[in-house]
Short mmCIF file of N, CA, C and O in Angstrom, two decimals:
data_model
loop_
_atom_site.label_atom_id
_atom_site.label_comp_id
_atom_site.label_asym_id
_atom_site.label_seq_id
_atom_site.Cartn_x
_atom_site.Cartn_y
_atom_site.Cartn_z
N UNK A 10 -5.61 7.26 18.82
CA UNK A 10 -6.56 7.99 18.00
C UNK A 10 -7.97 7.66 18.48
O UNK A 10 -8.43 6.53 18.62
N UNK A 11 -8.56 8.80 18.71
CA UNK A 11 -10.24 8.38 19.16
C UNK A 11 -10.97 7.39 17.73
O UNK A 11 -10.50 7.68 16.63
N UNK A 12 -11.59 6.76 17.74
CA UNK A 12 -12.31 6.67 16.72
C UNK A 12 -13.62 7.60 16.79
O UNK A 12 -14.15 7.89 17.86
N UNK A 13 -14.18 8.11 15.31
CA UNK A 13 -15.08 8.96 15.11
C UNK A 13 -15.80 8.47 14.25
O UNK A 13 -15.38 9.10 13.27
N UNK A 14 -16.56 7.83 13.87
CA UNK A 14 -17.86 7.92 12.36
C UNK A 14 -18.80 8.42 12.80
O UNK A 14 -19.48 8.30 13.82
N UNK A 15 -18.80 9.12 11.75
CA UNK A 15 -20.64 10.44 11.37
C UNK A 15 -21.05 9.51 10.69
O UNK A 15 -20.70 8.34 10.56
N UNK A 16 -22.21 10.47 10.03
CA UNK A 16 -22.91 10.31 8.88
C UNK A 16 -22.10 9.85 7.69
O UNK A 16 -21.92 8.78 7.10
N UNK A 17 -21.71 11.03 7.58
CA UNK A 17 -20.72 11.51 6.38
C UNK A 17 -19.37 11.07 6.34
O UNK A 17 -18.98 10.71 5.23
N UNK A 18 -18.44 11.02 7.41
CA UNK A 18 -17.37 10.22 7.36
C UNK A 18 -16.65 9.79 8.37
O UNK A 18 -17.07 10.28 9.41
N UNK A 19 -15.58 8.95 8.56
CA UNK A 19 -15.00 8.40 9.28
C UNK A 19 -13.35 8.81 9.39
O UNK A 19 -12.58 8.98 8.44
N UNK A 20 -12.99 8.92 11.07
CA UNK A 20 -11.51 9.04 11.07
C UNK A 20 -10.59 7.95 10.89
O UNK A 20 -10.77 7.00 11.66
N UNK A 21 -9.88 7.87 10.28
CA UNK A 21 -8.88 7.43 10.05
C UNK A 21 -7.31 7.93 10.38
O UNK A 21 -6.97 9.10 10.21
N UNK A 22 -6.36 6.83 10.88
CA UNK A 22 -4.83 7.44 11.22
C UNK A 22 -4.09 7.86 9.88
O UNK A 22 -4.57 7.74 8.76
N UNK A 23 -2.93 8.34 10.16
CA UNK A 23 -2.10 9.41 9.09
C UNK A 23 -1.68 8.14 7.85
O UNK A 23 -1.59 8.11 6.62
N UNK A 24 -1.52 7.33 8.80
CA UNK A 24 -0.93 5.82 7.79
C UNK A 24 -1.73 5.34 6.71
O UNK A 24 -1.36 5.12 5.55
N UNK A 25 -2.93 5.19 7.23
CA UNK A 25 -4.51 4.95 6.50
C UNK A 25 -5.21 6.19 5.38
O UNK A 25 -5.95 6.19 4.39
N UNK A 26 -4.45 7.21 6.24
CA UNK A 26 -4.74 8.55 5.04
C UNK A 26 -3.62 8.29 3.39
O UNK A 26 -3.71 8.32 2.16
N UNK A 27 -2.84 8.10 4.26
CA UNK A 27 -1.11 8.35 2.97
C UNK A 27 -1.78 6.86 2.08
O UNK A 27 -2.25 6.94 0.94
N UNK A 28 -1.71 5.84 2.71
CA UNK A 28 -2.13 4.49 1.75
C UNK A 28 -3.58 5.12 0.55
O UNK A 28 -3.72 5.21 -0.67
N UNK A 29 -4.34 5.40 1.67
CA UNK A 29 -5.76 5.88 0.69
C UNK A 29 -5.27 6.88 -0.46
O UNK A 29 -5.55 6.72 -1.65
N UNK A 30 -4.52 7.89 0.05
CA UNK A 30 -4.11 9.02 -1.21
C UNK A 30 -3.10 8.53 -2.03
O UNK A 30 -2.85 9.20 -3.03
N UNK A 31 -2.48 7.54 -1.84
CA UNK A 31 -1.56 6.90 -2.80
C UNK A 31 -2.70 5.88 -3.89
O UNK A 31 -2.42 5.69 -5.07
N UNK A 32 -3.73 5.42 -3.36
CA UNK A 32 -4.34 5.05 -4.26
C UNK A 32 -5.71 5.49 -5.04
O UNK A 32 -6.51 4.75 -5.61
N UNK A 33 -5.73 7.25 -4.86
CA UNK A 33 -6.17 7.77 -5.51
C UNK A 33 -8.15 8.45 -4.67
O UNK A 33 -9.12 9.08 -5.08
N UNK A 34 -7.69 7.73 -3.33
CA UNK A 34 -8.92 8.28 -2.66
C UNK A 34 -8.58 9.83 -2.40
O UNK A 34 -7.60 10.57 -2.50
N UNK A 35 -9.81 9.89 -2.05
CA UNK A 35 -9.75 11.54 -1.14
C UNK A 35 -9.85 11.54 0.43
O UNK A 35 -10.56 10.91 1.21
N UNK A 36 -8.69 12.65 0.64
CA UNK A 36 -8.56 12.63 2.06
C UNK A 36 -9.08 13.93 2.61
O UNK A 36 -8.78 14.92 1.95
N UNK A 37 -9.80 14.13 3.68
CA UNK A 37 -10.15 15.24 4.55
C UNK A 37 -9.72 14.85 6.04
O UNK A 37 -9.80 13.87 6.77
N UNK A 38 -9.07 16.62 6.12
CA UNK A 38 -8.48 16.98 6.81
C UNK A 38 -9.34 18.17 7.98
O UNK A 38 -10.21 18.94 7.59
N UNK A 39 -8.90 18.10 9.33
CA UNK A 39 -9.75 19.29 10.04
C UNK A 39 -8.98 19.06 11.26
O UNK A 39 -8.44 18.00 11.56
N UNK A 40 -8.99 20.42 12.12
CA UNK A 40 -8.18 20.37 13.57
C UNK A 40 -9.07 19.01 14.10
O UNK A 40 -10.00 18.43 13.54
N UNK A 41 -8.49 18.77 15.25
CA UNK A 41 -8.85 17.74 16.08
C UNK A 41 -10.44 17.46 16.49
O UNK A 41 -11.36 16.69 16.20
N UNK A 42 -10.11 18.78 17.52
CA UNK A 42 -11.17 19.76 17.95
C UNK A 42 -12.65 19.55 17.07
O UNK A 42 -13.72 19.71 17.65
N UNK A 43 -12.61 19.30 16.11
CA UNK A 43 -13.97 19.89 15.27
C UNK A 43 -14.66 18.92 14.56
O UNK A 43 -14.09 17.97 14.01
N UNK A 44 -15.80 19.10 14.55
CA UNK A 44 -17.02 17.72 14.32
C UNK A 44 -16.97 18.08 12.76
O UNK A 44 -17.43 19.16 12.39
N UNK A 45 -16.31 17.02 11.70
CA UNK A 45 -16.82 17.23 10.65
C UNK A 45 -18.06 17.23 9.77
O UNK A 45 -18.20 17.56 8.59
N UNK A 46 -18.96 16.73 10.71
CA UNK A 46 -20.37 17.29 10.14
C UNK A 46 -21.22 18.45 10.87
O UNK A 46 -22.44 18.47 11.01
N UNK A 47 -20.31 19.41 11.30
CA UNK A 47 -20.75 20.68 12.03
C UNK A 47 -20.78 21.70 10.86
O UNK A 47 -19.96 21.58 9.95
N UNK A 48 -21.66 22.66 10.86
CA UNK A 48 -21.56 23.74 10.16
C UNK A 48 -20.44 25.05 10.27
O UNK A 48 -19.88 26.01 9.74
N UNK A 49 -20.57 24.54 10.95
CA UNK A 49 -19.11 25.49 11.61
C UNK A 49 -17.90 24.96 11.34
O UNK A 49 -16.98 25.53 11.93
N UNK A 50 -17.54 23.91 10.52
CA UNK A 50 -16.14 23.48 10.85
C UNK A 50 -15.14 23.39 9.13
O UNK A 50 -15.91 23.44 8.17
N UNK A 51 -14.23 23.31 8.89
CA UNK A 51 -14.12 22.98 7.68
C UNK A 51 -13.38 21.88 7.32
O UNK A 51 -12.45 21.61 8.08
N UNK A 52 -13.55 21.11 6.28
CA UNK A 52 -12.64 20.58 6.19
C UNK A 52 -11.77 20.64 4.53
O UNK A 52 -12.40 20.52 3.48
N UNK A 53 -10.34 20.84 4.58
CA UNK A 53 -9.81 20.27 3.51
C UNK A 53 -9.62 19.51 3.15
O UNK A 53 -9.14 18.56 3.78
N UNK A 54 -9.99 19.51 1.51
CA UNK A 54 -9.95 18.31 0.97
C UNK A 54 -8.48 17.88 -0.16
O UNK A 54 -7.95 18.71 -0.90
N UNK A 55 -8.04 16.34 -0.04
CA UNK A 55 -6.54 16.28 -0.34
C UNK A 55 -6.77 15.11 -1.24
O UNK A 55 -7.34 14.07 -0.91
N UNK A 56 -6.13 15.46 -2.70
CA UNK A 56 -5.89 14.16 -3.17
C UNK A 56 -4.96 14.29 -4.53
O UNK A 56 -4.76 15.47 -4.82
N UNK A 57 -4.41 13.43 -5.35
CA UNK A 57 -3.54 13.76 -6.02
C UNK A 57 -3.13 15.09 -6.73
O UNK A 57 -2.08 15.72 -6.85
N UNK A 58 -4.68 15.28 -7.25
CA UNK A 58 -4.27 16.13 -8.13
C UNK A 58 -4.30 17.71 -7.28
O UNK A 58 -3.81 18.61 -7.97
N UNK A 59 -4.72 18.09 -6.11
CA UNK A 59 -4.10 19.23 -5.56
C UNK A 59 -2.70 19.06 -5.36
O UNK A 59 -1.95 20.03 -5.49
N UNK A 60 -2.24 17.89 -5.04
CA UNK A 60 -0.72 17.69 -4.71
C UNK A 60 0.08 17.94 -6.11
O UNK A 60 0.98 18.78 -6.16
N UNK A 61 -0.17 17.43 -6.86
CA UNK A 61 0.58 17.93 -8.32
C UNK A 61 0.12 19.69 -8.74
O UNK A 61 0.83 20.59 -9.18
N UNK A 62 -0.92 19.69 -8.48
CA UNK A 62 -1.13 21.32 -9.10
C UNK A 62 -0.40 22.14 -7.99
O UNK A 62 -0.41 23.26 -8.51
N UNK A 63 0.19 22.27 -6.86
CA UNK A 63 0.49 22.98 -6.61
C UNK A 63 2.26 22.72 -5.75
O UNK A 63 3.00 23.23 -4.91
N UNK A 64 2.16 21.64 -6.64
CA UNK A 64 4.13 20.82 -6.80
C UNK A 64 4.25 20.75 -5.09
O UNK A 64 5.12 21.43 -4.55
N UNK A 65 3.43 19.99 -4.34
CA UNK A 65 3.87 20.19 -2.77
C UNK A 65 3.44 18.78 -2.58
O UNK A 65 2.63 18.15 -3.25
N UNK A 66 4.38 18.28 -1.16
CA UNK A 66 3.96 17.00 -0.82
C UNK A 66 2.98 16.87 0.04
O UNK A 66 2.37 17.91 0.31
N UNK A 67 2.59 15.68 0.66
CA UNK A 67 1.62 15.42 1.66
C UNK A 67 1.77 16.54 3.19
O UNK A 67 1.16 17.44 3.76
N UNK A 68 3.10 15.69 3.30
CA UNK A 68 3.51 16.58 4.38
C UNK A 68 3.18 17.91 4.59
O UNK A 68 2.56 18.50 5.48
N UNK A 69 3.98 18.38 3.13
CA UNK A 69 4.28 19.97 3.45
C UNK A 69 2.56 20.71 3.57
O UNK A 69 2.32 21.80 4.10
N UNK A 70 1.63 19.89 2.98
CA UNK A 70 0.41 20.26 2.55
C UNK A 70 -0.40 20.52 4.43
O UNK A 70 -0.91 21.46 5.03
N UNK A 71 -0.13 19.13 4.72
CA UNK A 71 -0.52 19.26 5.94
C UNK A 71 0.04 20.15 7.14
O UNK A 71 -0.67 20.59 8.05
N UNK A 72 1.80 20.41 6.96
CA UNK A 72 2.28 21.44 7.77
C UNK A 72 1.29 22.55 7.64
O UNK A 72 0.63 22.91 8.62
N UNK A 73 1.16 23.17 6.37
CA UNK A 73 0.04 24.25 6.05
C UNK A 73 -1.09 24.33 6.67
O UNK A 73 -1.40 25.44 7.12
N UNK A 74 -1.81 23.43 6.81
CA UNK A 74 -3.19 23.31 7.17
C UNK A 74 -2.91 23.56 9.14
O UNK A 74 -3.77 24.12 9.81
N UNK A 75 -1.63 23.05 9.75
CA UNK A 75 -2.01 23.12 10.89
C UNK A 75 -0.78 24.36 10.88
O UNK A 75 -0.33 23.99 11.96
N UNK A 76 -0.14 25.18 10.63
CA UNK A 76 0.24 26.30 10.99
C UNK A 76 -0.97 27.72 11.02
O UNK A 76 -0.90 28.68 11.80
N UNK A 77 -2.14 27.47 9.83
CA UNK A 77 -2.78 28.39 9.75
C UNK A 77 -3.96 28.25 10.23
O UNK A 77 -4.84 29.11 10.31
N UNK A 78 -3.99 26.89 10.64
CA UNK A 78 -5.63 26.64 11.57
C UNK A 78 -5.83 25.63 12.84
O UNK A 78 -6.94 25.38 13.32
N UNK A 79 -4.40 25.00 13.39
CA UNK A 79 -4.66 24.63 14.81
C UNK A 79 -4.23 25.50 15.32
O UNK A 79 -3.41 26.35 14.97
N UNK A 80 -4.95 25.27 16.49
CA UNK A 80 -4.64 26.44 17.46
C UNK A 80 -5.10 25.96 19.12
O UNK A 80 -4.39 24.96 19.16
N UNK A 81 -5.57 25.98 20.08
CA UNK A 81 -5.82 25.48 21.60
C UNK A 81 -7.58 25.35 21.24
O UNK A 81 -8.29 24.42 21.65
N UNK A 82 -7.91 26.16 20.64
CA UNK A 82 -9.35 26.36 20.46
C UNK A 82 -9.95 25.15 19.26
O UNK A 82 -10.99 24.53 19.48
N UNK A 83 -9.30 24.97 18.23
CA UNK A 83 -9.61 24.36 17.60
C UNK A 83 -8.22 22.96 17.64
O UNK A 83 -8.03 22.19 16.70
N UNK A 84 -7.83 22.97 18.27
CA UNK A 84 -7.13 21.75 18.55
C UNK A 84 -5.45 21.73 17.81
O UNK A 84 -5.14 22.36 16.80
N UNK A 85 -4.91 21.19 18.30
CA UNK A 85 -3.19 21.62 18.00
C UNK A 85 -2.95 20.38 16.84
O UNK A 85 -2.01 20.48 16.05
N UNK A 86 -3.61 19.55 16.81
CA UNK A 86 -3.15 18.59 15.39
C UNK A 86 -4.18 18.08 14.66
O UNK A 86 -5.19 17.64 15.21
N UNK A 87 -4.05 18.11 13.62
CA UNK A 87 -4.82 17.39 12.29
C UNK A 87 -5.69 15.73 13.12
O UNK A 87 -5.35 14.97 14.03
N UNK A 88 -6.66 15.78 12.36
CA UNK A 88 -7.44 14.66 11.99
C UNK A 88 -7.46 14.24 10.87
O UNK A 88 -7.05 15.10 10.09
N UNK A 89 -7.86 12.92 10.18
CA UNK A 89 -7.84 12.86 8.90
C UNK A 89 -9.15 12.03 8.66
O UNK A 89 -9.51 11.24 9.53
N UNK A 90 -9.52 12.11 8.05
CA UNK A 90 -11.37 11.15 7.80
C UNK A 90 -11.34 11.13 6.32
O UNK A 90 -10.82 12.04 5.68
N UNK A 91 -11.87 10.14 5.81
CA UNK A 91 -12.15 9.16 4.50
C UNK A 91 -13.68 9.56 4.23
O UNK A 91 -14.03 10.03 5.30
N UNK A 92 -14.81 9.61 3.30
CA UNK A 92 -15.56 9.65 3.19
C UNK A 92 -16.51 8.64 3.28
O UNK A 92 -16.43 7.90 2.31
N UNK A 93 -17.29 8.35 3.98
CA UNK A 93 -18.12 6.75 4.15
C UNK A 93 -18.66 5.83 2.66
O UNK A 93 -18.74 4.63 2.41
N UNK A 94 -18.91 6.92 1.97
CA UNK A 94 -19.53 6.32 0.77
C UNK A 94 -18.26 5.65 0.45
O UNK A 94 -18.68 4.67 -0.16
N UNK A 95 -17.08 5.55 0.47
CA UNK A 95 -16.08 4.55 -0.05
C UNK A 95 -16.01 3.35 0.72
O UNK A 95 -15.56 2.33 0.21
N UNK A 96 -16.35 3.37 1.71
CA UNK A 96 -16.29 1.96 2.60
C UNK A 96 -17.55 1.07 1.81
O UNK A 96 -17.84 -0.06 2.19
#
């Protein structure tokens, strides 16, 4: 995994995401490819309570995110970044 810190947040691996959302942090998500403090880029945001409102797991949440938005251009797998203000 490259490491990345912005401004705004830091990457973190899938392991470090699942621990954080099990204890109630928020996780953001974005293709590889893409600077999360770009205007251009988006990121989703993941944490319990989207996972209960819409009865789906981590996984399946993230299958979603990269069937409908990686791609060669924006990169073929997920990133995951923590928000800095929690560190």
């Amino acid at each position: 995994m490259k490491k990345i810190i912005t401004e705004h947040y830091e990457r973190v691996t899938y392991k470090t995401a699942i621990k954080l959302l099990r204890k109630g942090e928020d996780i953001y998500i974005t293709p590889c490819r893409l600077n999360p403090e770009s205007p251009w880029h988006f990121l989703f945001n993941i944490n319990k309570d989207i996972l209960t409102e819409k009865d789906t797991t981590f996984d399946g949440y993230v299958k979603s995110i990269i069937w409908y938005n990686c791609n060669s251009q924006t990169g073929t797998y997920p990133a995951y970044y923590i928000s800095r203000r929690m560190l």
